[in-house]
């Protein structure tokens, strides 16, 4: 058997297993200004990574280099919510979601990894 013929196939199969996760922002692009200057954000996360340990996921929202923990949404799978602070003198803020998790690795204990969403912008409008 000539292994050189199978090498491209094996490489393609390995790459096919590394599907990028998807992030779905469930937060409106605009929110009315409120008195406490905290604005709710929510995200849904999906991944086809078979080795991902879903019970190990911790999620944060990152805004202005500040990392703010988020909580899982009760009774809803793969969703987290939290609050983003926006100073009263600011009309918009850019934020990202960060997912830290473990994944199973053959022959060793689970390994750590993380993925970060693209940037999202939240606009605060006066009422």
Coordinates of N, CA and C in Angstrom, one line a residue:
X1 N 0.8 -1.2 0.0 CA 0.0 0.0 0.0 C 0.9 1.2 0.0
X2 N 0.6 2.2 -0.8 CA 1.4 3.4 -0.9 C 0.7 4.5 -0.1
X3 N 1.4 4.8 1.1 CA 0.8 5.8 2.0 C 0.8 7.2 1.5
X4 N 1.7 7.5 0.5 CA 1.7 8.8 -0.1 C 0.4 9.2 -0.8
X5 N -0.3 8.2 -1.3 CA -1.6 8.5 -1.9 C -2.7 8.9 -0.9
X6 N -2.5 8.3 0.3 CA -3.5 8.6 1.3 C -3.3 9.8 2.2
X7 N -2.0 10.3 2.1 CA -1.7 11.5 3.0 C -2.6 12.7 2.7
X8 N -2.8 13.1 1.4 CA -3.7 14.2 1.2 C -5.2 14.0 1.7
X9 N -5.6 12.8 1.7 CA -7.0 12.4 2.2 C -7.0 12.6 3.7
X10 N -6.0 12.1 4.4 CA -5.9 12.2 5.8 C -5.9 13.7 6.2
X11 N -5.1 14.5 5.5 CA -5.0 15.9 5.8 C -6.3 16.6 5.7
X12 N -7.0 16.2 4.6 CA -8.3 16.8 4.4 C -9.3 16.5 5.4
X13 N -9.3 15.2 5.9 CA -10.2 14.8 6.9 C -9.9 15.4 8.3
X14 N -8.6 15.7 8.5 CA -8.3 16.3 9.8 C -8.7 17.8 9.7
X15 N -8.6 18.5 8.6 CA -9.0 19.8 8.5 C -10.6 19.9 8.6
X16 N -11.3 19.0 8.0 CA -12.7 19.0 8.1 C -13.2 18.9 9.5
X17 N -12.5 18.2 10.4 CA -12.9 18.1 11.8 C -12.7 19.4 12.6
X18 N -12.0 20.4 12.0 CA -11.7 21.6 12.7 C -12.7 22.7 12.2
X19 N -13.9 22.6 12.4 CA -14.9 23.5 12.0 C -14.9 24.7 13.0
X20 N -15.0 25.9 12.5 CA -15.0 27.1 13.3 C -16.3 27.1 14.1
X21 N -16.3 27.6 15.3 CA -17.5 27.8 16.1 C -18.3 28.9 15.5
X22 N -19.6 29.0 15.9 CA -20.4 30.1 15.5 C -20.9 30.8 16.7
X23 N -21.0 32.1 16.6 CA -21.5 33.0 17.6 C -22.7 33.7 17.1
X24 N -23.7 33.7 17.9 CA -24.9 34.5 17.5 C -25.2 35.5 18.6
X25 N -25.1 36.7 18.2 CA -25.4 37.8 19.2 C -26.9 37.9 19.2
X26 N -27.4 37.9 20.4 CA -28.9 37.9 20.6 C -29.3 39.3 21.3
X27 N -28.4 40.2 21.2 CA -28.6 41.6 21.8 C -28.9 42.6 20.7
X28 N -29.9 43.5 20.9 CA -30.1 44.5 20.0 C -28.9 45.4 19.7
X29 N -28.8 46.0 18.6 CA -27.7 46.8 18.2 C -27.8 48.2 19.0
X30 N -29.0 48.6 19.2 CA -29.3 49.8 20.0 C -30.1 49.5 21.3
X31 N -29.7 50.2 22.3 CA -30.5 50.1 23.6 C -30.7 51.5 24.1
X32 N -31.9 51.8 24.8 CA -32.1 53.1 25.4 C -31.2 53.3 26.6
X33 N -30.7 54.5 26.8 CA -29.9 54.8 28.0 C -30.7 54.5 29.2
X34 N -30.0 54.0 30.2 CA -30.7 53.7 31.5 C -29.9 54.3 32.7
X35 N -30.5 54.3 33.8 CA -29.9 55.0 35.0 C -28.7 54.3 35.6
X36 N -28.6 53.0 35.5 CA -27.5 52.2 36.1 C -26.3 52.0 35.1
X37 N -26.5 52.4 33.9 CA -25.4 52.4 32.9 C -24.9 50.9 32.6
X38 N -25.7 49.9 32.9 CA -25.4 48.6 32.6 C -26.4 48.1 31.5
X39 N -25.9 47.4 30.5 CA -26.8 47.0 29.4 C -26.7 45.5 29.1
X40 N -27.8 44.8 29.0 CA -27.8 43.4 28.9 C -27.2 43.0 27.5
X41 N -26.4 41.9 27.5 CA -26.0 41.3 26.3 C -26.2 39.8 26.4
X42 N -26.4 39.1 25.3 CA -26.7 37.7 25.3 C -26.1 37.1 24.0
X43 N -25.5 35.9 24.1 CA -24.9 35.2 23.0 C -25.2 33.7 23.0
X44 N -25.3 33.2 21.8 CA -25.4 31.7 21.6 C -24.2 31.2 21.0
X45 N -23.7 30.1 21.4 CA -22.4 29.5 20.9 C -22.7 28.1 20.5
X46 N -22.2 27.8 19.3 CA -22.3 26.4 18.7 C -21.0 26.0 18.2
X47 N -20.7 24.7 18.3 CA -19.5 24.2 17.7 C -19.7 22.8 17.3
X48 N -19.0 22.4 16.2 CA -19.1 21.0 15.8 C -17.9 20.2 16.3
X49 N -17.1 20.8 17.1 CA -15.9 20.2 17.7 C -16.3 19.0 18.6
X50 N -16.1 17.8 18.2 CA -16.5 16.6 18.9 C -15.8 16.5 20.3
X51 N -14.6 17.0 20.4 CA -13.9 16.8 21.6 C -14.2 17.9 22.7
X52 N -15.0 18.9 22.3 CA -15.3 20.0 23.2 C -16.0 19.4 24.4
X53 N -15.7 19.8 25.6 CA -16.4 19.4 26.9 C -17.3 20.6 27.2
X54 N -18.6 20.4 26.8 CA -19.6 21.5 27.0 C -19.7 21.9 28.4
X55 N -19.6 21.0 29.4 CA -19.7 21.3 30.8 C -18.6 22.1 31.4
X56 N -17.6 22.4 30.6 CA -16.4 23.1 31.1 C -16.4 24.6 30.6
X57 N -17.4 25.0 29.8 CA -17.3 26.3 29.1 C -17.6 27.4 30.2
X58 N -16.7 28.4 30.2 CA -17.0 29.6 30.9 C -16.9 30.8 29.9
X59 N -17.8 31.7 30.0 CA -18.0 32.8 29.1 C -17.8 34.1 29.7
X60 N -17.1 35.0 29.0 CA -17.0 36.4 29.5 C -17.3 37.4 28.4
X61 N -17.6 38.6 28.7 CA -17.7 39.6 27.7 C -16.5 40.6 28.0
X62 N -15.8 40.9 26.9 CA -14.7 41.8 27.0 C -15.0 43.1 26.5
X63 N -14.9 44.2 27.3 CA -15.2 45.5 26.8 C -14.1 46.5 27.5
X64 N -13.5 47.2 26.6 CA -12.4 48.2 27.1 C -11.4 47.5 28.0
X65 N -10.9 46.3 27.5 CA -9.9 45.5 28.3 C -10.4 45.0 29.6
X66 N -11.7 45.1 29.9 CA -12.3 44.6 31.1 C -13.0 43.3 30.8
X67 N -12.7 42.3 31.6 CA -13.3 40.9 31.4 C -14.4 40.8 32.4
X68 N -15.6 40.6 31.9 CA -16.8 40.5 32.8 C -17.4 39.1 32.6
X69 N -17.5 38.3 33.7 CA -18.1 37.0 33.6 C -19.6 37.1 33.2
X70 N -20.0 36.0 32.4 CA -21.4 35.9 32.0 C -21.9 34.6 32.6
X71 N -23.3 34.5 32.7 CA -23.9 33.3 33.3 C -24.7 32.6 32.2
X72 N -24.8 31.3 32.4 CA -25.6 30.5 31.4 C -27.1 30.9 31.6
X73 N -27.8 31.0 30.5 CA -29.3 31.3 30.6 C -30.0 30.0 31.1
X74 N -30.8 30.1 32.2 CA -31.4 28.9 32.7 C -32.4 28.3 31.6
X75 N -32.3 27.0 31.6 CA -33.2 26.2 30.7 C -33.1 26.4 29.2
X76 N -32.0 27.1 28.8 CA -31.8 27.3 27.4 C -30.3 26.8 27.1
X77 N -30.2 26.0 26.1 CA -28.9 25.4 25.8 C -28.0 26.3 25.0
X78 N -26.7 26.4 25.4 CA -25.7 27.1 24.7 C -25.9 28.6 24.7
X79 N -26.5 29.2 25.7 CA -26.7 30.6 25.7 C -26.2 31.2 27.0
X80 N -25.6 32.4 27.0 CA -25.1 33.1 28.1 C -25.6 34.5 28.1
X81 N -25.7 35.1 29.3 CA -26.1 36.6 29.3 C -25.2 37.2 30.4
X82 N -25.2 38.6 30.2 CA -24.4 39.4 31.2 C -24.7 40.8 30.9
X83 N -23.9 41.7 31.5 CA -24.1 43.2 31.4 C -22.8 43.9 31.0
X84 N -23.0 44.8 30.1 CA -21.9 45.6 29.7 C -22.0 47.0 30.3
X85 N -21.0 47.5 30.9 CA -21.0 48.9 31.4 C -20.7 49.9 30.3
X86 N -21.6 51.0 30.2 CA -21.3 52.1 29.3 C -21.4 53.4 30.1
X87 N -20.3 54.1 30.2 CA -20.4 55.4 30.9 C -21.4 56.3 30.4
X88 N -22.0 57.2 31.3 CA -23.1 58.1 30.8 C -22.6 59.1 29.8
X89 N -21.3 59.3 29.6 CA -20.8 60.2 28.7 C -20.5 59.6 27.3
X90 N -20.7 58.3 27.2 CA -20.4 57.5 26.0 C -21.7 57.1 25.3
X91 N -21.7 57.1 24.0 CA -22.8 56.7 23.2 C -22.7 55.3 22.6
X92 N -21.6 54.7 22.6 CA -21.4 53.4 22.0 C -20.2 52.7 22.7
X93 N -20.2 51.4 22.5 CA -19.1 50.6 23.1 C -18.9 49.4 22.2
X94 N -17.7 48.9 22.0 CA -17.4 47.7 21.3 C -17.0 46.6 22.3
X95 N -17.6 45.4 22.0 CA -17.3 44.3 23.0 C -17.2 43.0 22.2
X96 N -16.6 42.0 22.8 CA -16.4 40.7 22.3 C -16.8 39.7 23.3
X97 N -17.2 38.5 22.9 CA -17.4 37.4 23.8 C -16.2 36.4 23.8
X98 N -15.8 36.0 25.0 CA -14.7 35.1 25.1 C -15.2 33.8 25.7
X99 N -14.9 32.7 25.1 CA -15.2 31.3 25.6 C -14.0 30.6 25.9
X100 N -13.9 30.2 27.2 CA -12.8 29.3 27.6 C -13.4 27.9 27.9
X101 N -12.7 26.9 27.5 CA -13.2 25.5 27.6 C -12.1 24.5 27.6
X102 N -12.5 23.3 28.0 CA -11.6 22.1 27.9 C -12.0 21.3 26.7
X103 N -11.0 20.6 26.1 CA -11.4 19.6 25.1 C -10.6 18.3 25.3
X104 N -11.2 17.2 25.0 CA -10.5 15.9 25.2 C -9.4 15.8 24.2
X105 N -8.3 15.2 24.7 CA -7.1 15.0 23.9 C -6.7 13.6 24.0
X106 N -6.4 12.9 22.9 CA -6.1 11.5 23.0 C -4.8 11.2 23.8
X107 N -4.9 10.4 24.7 CA -3.7 9.9 25.5 C -3.3 10.9 26.6
X108 N -3.9 12.0 26.8 CA -3.6 12.9 27.9 C -4.8 13.4 28.6
X109 N -4.6 14.2 29.6 CA -5.8 14.8 30.3 C -6.4 15.9 29.3
X110 N -7.6 16.4 29.6 CA -8.2 17.4 28.7 C -7.3 18.6 28.7
X111 N -7.3 19.3 27.6 CA -6.5 20.5 27.4 C -7.4 21.7 27.4
X112 N -6.8 22.9 27.7 CA -7.5 24.2 27.7 C -7.4 24.8 26.3
X113 N -8.5 25.5 26.0 CA -8.5 26.3 24.8 C -9.5 27.5 25.0
X114 N -9.5 28.4 24.1 CA -10.4 29.5 24.1 C -10.6 30.0 22.7
X115 N -11.7 30.7 22.5 CA -12.1 31.3 21.3 C -12.8 32.6 21.6
X116 N -12.6 33.6 20.7 CA -13.2 34.9 21.0 C -14.0 35.3 19.7
X117 N -15.1 35.9 20.0 CA -16.0 36.3 18.9 C -15.5 37.5 18.1
X118 N -16.1 37.8 17.0 CA -15.7 39.1 16.3 C -16.2 40.2 17.2
X119 N -15.8 41.4 16.9 CA -16.2 42.6 17.7 C -17.7 42.9 17.3
X120 N -18.4 43.3 18.4 CA -19.8 43.8 18.2 C -19.9 45.2 18.8
X121 N -20.8 46.0 18.2 CA -20.9 47.4 18.7 C -22.3 47.6 19.3
X122 N -22.4 48.2 20.4 CA -23.7 48.5 21.1 C -23.8 50.1 21.1
X123 N -24.9 50.5 20.5 CA -25.1 52.0 20.5 C -26.2 52.3 21.6
X124 N -25.9 53.3 22.4 CA -26.8 53.8 23.4 C -27.5 55.0 22.9
X125 N -28.9 55.0 22.9 CA -29.7 56.1 22.4 C -30.4 56.8 23.5
X126 N -30.5 58.1 23.4 CA -31.2 58.9 24.4 C -32.7 58.6 24.2
X127 N -33.4 58.6 25.3 CA -34.9 58.4 25.3 C -35.6 59.7 25.0

